[in-house]
Amino acid sequence: MGVLPTNVFTVDGLQLGSSLEMLLLAFALADRINVMGQEKMRTQAQLLQTQAQLVETLQRSERELEQRVQERTQELQRLNQRLENLSVTDALTNIGNRRQFDAELTQQWRQAQRNATPLALAIMDVDWFKAYNDLYGHPAGDACLRQIAQTLAATLARSTDFVARYGGEEFVFLASGTELGGALQRAEKLIAAMATLKRLALRSRHPEHRCGRNAGHCGRGSAAASATGRCSPVPGQTRWT
């Protein structure tokens, strides 16, 4: 048998091999840790990207939902406003109806009491309308009422004036801050406007317009107006109530 020489490899070979093995294992472990770190970073990046996409999707869905809710809300408000307008608008003449008149009278009456200002109330009635309606038919009668309503609304142009169809062939208007003299002038103006409308003969008589009035501090509103009674007819085709 030969004899191995004495040197570092023969004396410390086992330790050197173990050290080299540990070094290689350390490199392998470091590489594995590096690979795992990179995989973790890629996974985190993917998660962040997915999270960002999810957040963007949720935000977009939220915006779309808010927009739809806003559109539905606006549509509902428009429908409610339309229903409210329909509930206070006379379907035939397209002016205020009795319900709106009652609410307007209550509001203006309270305001007149608070401010100690006059409030004029006039009730107008179309004479011989039933006979006119029977002779010429309901379509002609409806057209007549619409024309009268349009004329009243056009004549009472102040923002504080209010006109409504009280019922049947009766109309009513309110004029806040208007004394008795001013109310009479406005009533005469309405009569003059009515006189310009085209009139059809009806058994040698024409449809007449009666204008009721109650101005100044009107007491109990329409009840006070009714309490004024009827005056005797005067010549012509209009008379006061």
Tab-separated table of C-alpha atoms in Angstrom:
chain	number	residue	atom	x	y	z
A	1	MET	CA	0.000	0.000	0.000
A	2	GLY	CA	1.036	3.486	-0.704
A	3	VAL	CA	1.220	6.162	1.877
A	4	LEU	CA	-0.689	9.397	1.349
A	5	PRO	CA	1.325	12.484	1.622
A	6	THR	CA	0.703	14.749	4.475
A	7	ASN	CA	-0.838	18.030	3.292
A	8	VAL	CA	-3.862	20.243	3.838
A	9	PHE	CA	-6.105	18.120	1.649
A	10	THR	CA	-5.241	14.884	3.400
A	11	VAL	CA	-5.242	16.318	6.884
A	12	ASP	CA	-8.251	18.682	6.633
A	13	GLY	CA	-10.086	17.135	3.659
A	14	LEU	CA	-13.147	16.227	5.664
A	15	GLN	CA	-13.533	19.717	7.057
A	16	LEU	CA	-12.891	21.248	3.643
A	17	GLY	CA	-15.510	19.001	2.030
A	18	SER	CA	-18.015	19.836	4.725
A	19	SER	CA	-17.307	23.550	4.339
A	20	LEU	CA	-17.662	23.342	0.573
A	21	GLU	CA	-20.912	21.443	0.962
A	22	MET	CA	-22.248	24.031	3.372
A	23	LEU	CA	-21.171	26.800	0.999
A	24	LEU	CA	-22.980	25.154	-1.899
A	25	LEU	CA	-26.041	24.620	0.246
A	26	ALA	CA	-25.919	28.287	1.261
A	27	PHE	CA	-25.767	29.364	-2.394
A	28	ALA	CA	-28.660	27.045	-3.219
A	29	LEU	CA	-30.656	28.333	-0.263
A	30	ALA	CA	-29.936	31.938	-1.204
A	31	ASP	CA	-31.012	31.244	-4.765
A	32	ARG	CA	-34.172	29.590	-3.518
A	33	ILE	CA	-34.894	32.520	-1.237
A	34	ASN	CA	-34.289	34.898	-4.141
A	35	VAL	CA	-36.632	32.920	-6.399
A	36	MET	CA	-39.284	32.812	-3.697
A	37	GLY	CA	-38.886	36.555	-3.152
A	38	GLN	CA	-39.340	37.237	-6.839
A	39	GLU	CA	-42.375	34.957	-6.944
A	40	LYS	CA	-43.770	36.746	-3.902
A	41	MET	CA	-43.211	40.131	-5.552
A	42	ARG	CA	-44.894	38.936	-8.739
A	43	THR	CA	-47.781	37.548	-6.723
A	44	GLN	CA	-48.077	40.808	-4.791
A	45	ALA	CA	-47.966	42.779	-8.033
A	46	GLN	CA	-50.699	40.582	-9.487
A	47	LEU	CA	-52.740	40.967	-6.327
A	48	LEU	CA	-52.286	44.734	-6.393
A	49	GLN	CA	-53.266	44.832	-10.054
A	50	THR	CA	-56.304	42.653	-9.369
A	51	GLN	CA	-57.194	44.819	-6.391
A	52	ALA	CA	-56.847	47.985	-8.472
A	53	GLN	CA	-59.027	46.482	-11.195
A	54	LEU	CA	-61.582	45.434	-8.605
A	55	VAL	CA	-61.571	48.897	-7.026
A	56	GLU	CA	-61.937	50.497	-10.462
A	57	THR	CA	-64.788	48.131	-11.302
A	58	LEU	CA	-66.497	48.869	-7.999
A	59	GLN	CA	-66.017	52.610	-8.442
A	60	ARG	CA	-67.368	52.444	-11.981
A	61	SER	CA	-70.320	50.371	-10.809
A	62	GLU	CA	-70.897	52.834	-7.982
A	63	ARG	CA	-70.798	55.785	-10.384
A	64	GLU	CA	-73.184	54.029	-12.750
A	65	LEU	CA	-75.472	53.162	-9.859
A	66	GLU	CA	-75.380	56.732	-8.559
A	67	GLN	CA	-76.117	58.015	-12.046
A	68	ARG	CA	-79.034	55.617	-12.433
A	69	VAL	CA	-80.323	56.530	-8.986
A	70	GLN	CA	-79.998	60.221	-9.832
A	71	GLU	CA	-81.774	59.721	-13.144
A	72	ARG	CA	-84.535	57.713	-11.479
A	73	THR	CA	-84.806	60.322	-8.736
A	74	GLN	CA	-85.046	63.139	-11.264
A	75	GLU	CA	-87.590	61.171	-13.272
A	76	LEU	CA	-89.567	60.505	-10.102
A	77	GLN	CA	-89.406	64.194	-9.210
A	78	ARG	CA	-90.610	65.110	-12.693
A	79	LEU	CA	-93.446	62.607	-12.421
A	80	ASN	CA	-94.355	63.854	-8.949
A	81	GLN	CA	-94.268	67.441	-10.187
A	82	ARG	CA	-96.402	66.464	-13.159
A	83	LEU	CA	-98.868	64.689	-10.890
A	84	GLU	CA	-98.894	67.700	-8.584
A	85	ASN	CA	-99.511	70.001	-11.541
A	86	LEU	CA	-102.267	67.730	-12.816
A	87	SER	CA	-103.869	67.630	-9.389
A	88	VAL	CA	-104.110	71.435	-9.245
A	89	THR	CA	-104.768	72.109	-12.937
A	90	ASP	CA	-108.172	72.105	-14.578
A	91	ALA	CA	-108.031	69.471	-17.305
A	92	LEU	CA	-110.303	71.380	-19.682
A	93	THR	CA	-108.979	74.936	-19.461
A	94	ASN	CA	-105.402	74.245	-18.307
A	95	ILE	CA	-105.591	76.876	-15.553
A	96	GLY	CA	-105.827	76.366	-11.807
A	97	ASN	CA	-108.670	74.243	-10.475
A	98	ARG	CA	-110.777	74.492	-7.321
A	99	ARG	CA	-108.182	72.658	-5.251
A	100	GLN	CA	-105.424	75.073	-6.230
A	101	PHE	CA	-107.743	78.016	-5.628
A	102	ASP	CA	-108.524	76.819	-2.096
A	103	ALA	CA	-104.819	76.455	-1.311
A	104	GLU	CA	-103.942	79.805	-2.915
A	105	LEU	CA	-106.748	81.595	-1.094
A	106	THR	CA	-105.625	80.186	2.254
A	107	GLN	CA	-102.011	81.193	1.623
A	108	GLN	CA	-102.788	84.687	0.352
A	109	TRP	CA	-105.354	85.282	3.079
A	110	ARG	CA	-102.822	84.433	5.803
A	111	GLN	CA	-100.210	86.598	4.117
A	112	ALA	CA	-102.669	89.494	3.888
A	113	GLN	CA	-103.433	89.116	7.590
A	114	ARG	CA	-99.746	89.064	8.535
A	115	ASN	CA	-98.878	92.084	6.394
A	116	ALA	CA	-102.185	93.926	6.936
A	117	THR	CA	-102.572	94.296	3.163
A	118	PRO	CA	-105.749	94.099	1.074
A	119	LEU	CA	-106.712	91.040	-0.917
A	120	ALA	CA	-109.151	91.203	-3.824
A	121	LEU	CA	-111.310	88.225	-4.715
A	122	ALA	CA	-113.587	88.144	-7.769
A	123	ILE	CA	-115.897	85.364	-8.924
A	124	MET	CA	-117.007	85.423	-12.562
A	125	ASP	CA	-119.919	83.520	-14.039
A	126	VAL	CA	-120.777	83.072	-17.738
A	127	ASP	CA	-124.492	83.721	-18.200
A	128	TRP	CA	-126.519	81.574	-20.589
A	129	PHE	CA	-123.698	79.079	-20.883
A	130	LYS	CA	-125.965	76.073	-20.349
A	131	ALA	CA	-128.242	77.210	-23.150
A	132	TYR	CA	-125.200	77.854	-25.351
A	133	ASN	CA	-123.826	74.426	-24.523
A	134	ASP	CA	-127.155	72.731	-25.233
A	135	LEU	CA	-127.610	74.533	-28.547
A	136	TYR	CA	-124.102	74.231	-29.989
A	137	GLY	CA	-122.981	71.054	-28.237
A	138	HIS	CA	-120.404	70.179	-25.618
A	139	PRO	CA	-117.349	70.577	-27.906
A	140	ALA	CA	-118.360	74.172	-28.639
A	141	GLY	CA	-119.051	74.759	-24.952
A	142	ASP	CA	-115.652	73.354	-23.988
A	143	ALA	CA	-113.955	75.531	-26.608
A	144	CYS	CA	-115.806	78.543	-25.213
A	145	LEU	CA	-114.609	77.824	-21.675
A	146	ARG	CA	-111.042	77.316	-22.874
A	147	GLN	CA	-111.113	80.625	-24.742
A	148	ILE	CA	-112.462	82.423	-21.689
A	149	ALA	CA	-109.796	80.855	-19.460
A	150	GLN	CA	-107.009	81.806	-21.869
A	151	THR	CA	-108.308	85.371	-22.041
A	152	LEU	CA	-108.485	85.634	-18.255
A	153	ALA	CA	-104.964	84.264	-17.821
A	154	ALA	CA	-103.592	86.615	-20.486
A	155	THR	CA	-105.372	89.643	-19.011
A	156	LEU	CA	-104.271	88.986	-15.430
A	157	ALA	CA	-100.570	89.182	-16.185
A	158	ARG	CA	-99.208	90.272	-12.790
A	159	SER	CA	-97.105	87.733	-10.955
A	160	THR	CA	-99.284	88.227	-7.873
A	161	ASP	CA	-102.518	87.572	-9.792
A	162	PHE	CA	-104.096	84.146	-9.683
A	163	VAL	CA	-106.922	82.841	-11.845
A	164	ALA	CA	-108.679	79.482	-11.654
A	165	ARG	CA	-111.769	77.670	-12.814
A	166	TYR	CA	-114.019	77.522	-9.788
A	167	GLY	CA	-116.408	75.010	-11.287
A	168	GLY	CA	-118.632	74.657	-14.341
A	169	GLU	CA	-118.759	78.046	-16.038
A	170	GLU	CA	-117.527	79.918	-12.967
A	171	PHE	CA	-114.051	81.418	-12.753
A	172	VAL	CA	-112.280	83.179	-9.909
A	173	PHE	CA	-109.244	85.402	-9.518
A	174	LEU	CA	-107.216	86.700	-6.592
A	175	ALA	CA	-105.208	89.911	-6.600
A	176	SER	CA	-103.041	90.470	-3.539
A	177	GLY	CA	-102.245	93.985	-2.425
A	178	THR	CA	-105.186	95.365	-4.423
A	179	GLU	CA	-107.665	97.857	-2.947
A	180	LEU	CA	-111.347	97.960	-3.881
A	181	GLY	CA	-110.823	100.566	-6.593
A	182	GLY	CA	-108.025	98.588	-8.177
A	183	ALA	CA	-110.079	95.414	-7.987
A	184	LEU	CA	-112.969	97.097	-9.799
A	185	GLN	CA	-110.602	98.365	-12.484
A	186	ARG	CA	-109.219	94.881	-12.997
A	187	ALA	CA	-112.731	93.483	-13.167
A	188	GLU	CA	-113.652	96.055	-15.816
A	189	LYS	CA	-110.504	95.123	-17.701
A	190	LEU	CA	-111.579	91.499	-17.630
A	191	ILE	CA	-115.045	92.400	-18.886
A	192	ALA	CA	-113.515	94.416	-21.717
A	193	ALA	CA	-111.325	91.459	-22.607
A	194	MET	CA	-114.354	89.169	-22.595
A	195	ALA	CA	-116.154	91.600	-24.895
A	196	THR	CA	-113.489	91.127	-27.548
A	197	LEU	CA	-114.250	87.417	-27.817
A	198	LYS	CA	-116.301	86.267	-30.762
A	199	ARG	CA	-119.916	85.780	-29.669
A	200	LEU	CA	-122.538	83.625	-31.316
A	201	ALA	CA	-126.188	84.567	-31.274
A	202	LEU	CA	-128.307	82.478	-28.949
A	203	ARG	CA	-132.060	83.072	-29.338
A	204	SER	CA	-131.468	86.799	-29.735
A	205	ARG	CA	-129.330	86.816	-26.619
A	206	HIS	CA	-125.575	86.558	-26.205
A	207	PRO	CA	-123.632	84.713	-23.530
A	208	GLU	CA	-123.090	87.177	-20.727
A	209	HIS	CA	-120.351	87.475	-18.159
A	210	ARG	CA	-121.170	88.240	-14.549
A	211	CYS	CA	-118.265	89.348	-12.459
A	212	GLY	CA	-118.447	89.007	-8.697
A	213	ARG	CA	-116.109	91.019	-6.518
A	214	ASN	CA	-114.985	91.310	-2.962
A	215	ALA	CA	-111.994	93.562	-2.349
A	216	GLY	CA	-110.153	95.075	0.559
A	217	HIS	CA	-109.930	92.968	3.710
A	218	CYS	CA	-112.180	90.207	2.507
A	219	GLY	CA	-113.239	88.816	5.838
A	220	ARG	CA	-113.789	85.137	5.398
A	221	GLY	CA	-112.649	84.830	1.782
A	222	SER	CA	-115.141	83.353	-0.639
A	223	ALA	CA	-117.803	83.161	2.059
A	224	ALA	CA	-117.501	86.911	2.515
A	225	ALA	CA	-117.667	87.374	-1.228
A	226	SER	CA	-120.875	85.363	-1.374
A	227	ALA	CA	-122.276	87.416	1.474
A	228	THR	CA	-122.149	90.616	-0.587
A	229	GLY	CA	-125.325	89.570	-2.403
A	230	ARG	CA	-126.379	90.366	-5.965
A	231	CYS	CA	-126.954	93.842	-7.268
A	232	SER	CA	-129.682	94.745	-9.706
A	233	PRO	CA	-128.801	94.218	-13.368
A	234	VAL	CA	-127.521	97.230	-15.262
A	235	PRO	CA	-127.905	97.870	-19.004
A	236	GLY	CA	-125.536	95.982	-21.248
A	237	GLN	CA	-124.392	92.412	-21.368
A	238	THR	CA	-122.437	92.312	-18.127
A	239	ARG	CA	-123.424	92.910	-14.558
A	240	TRP	CA	-121.853	92.795	-11.138
A	241	THR	CA	-122.516	90.332	-8.402
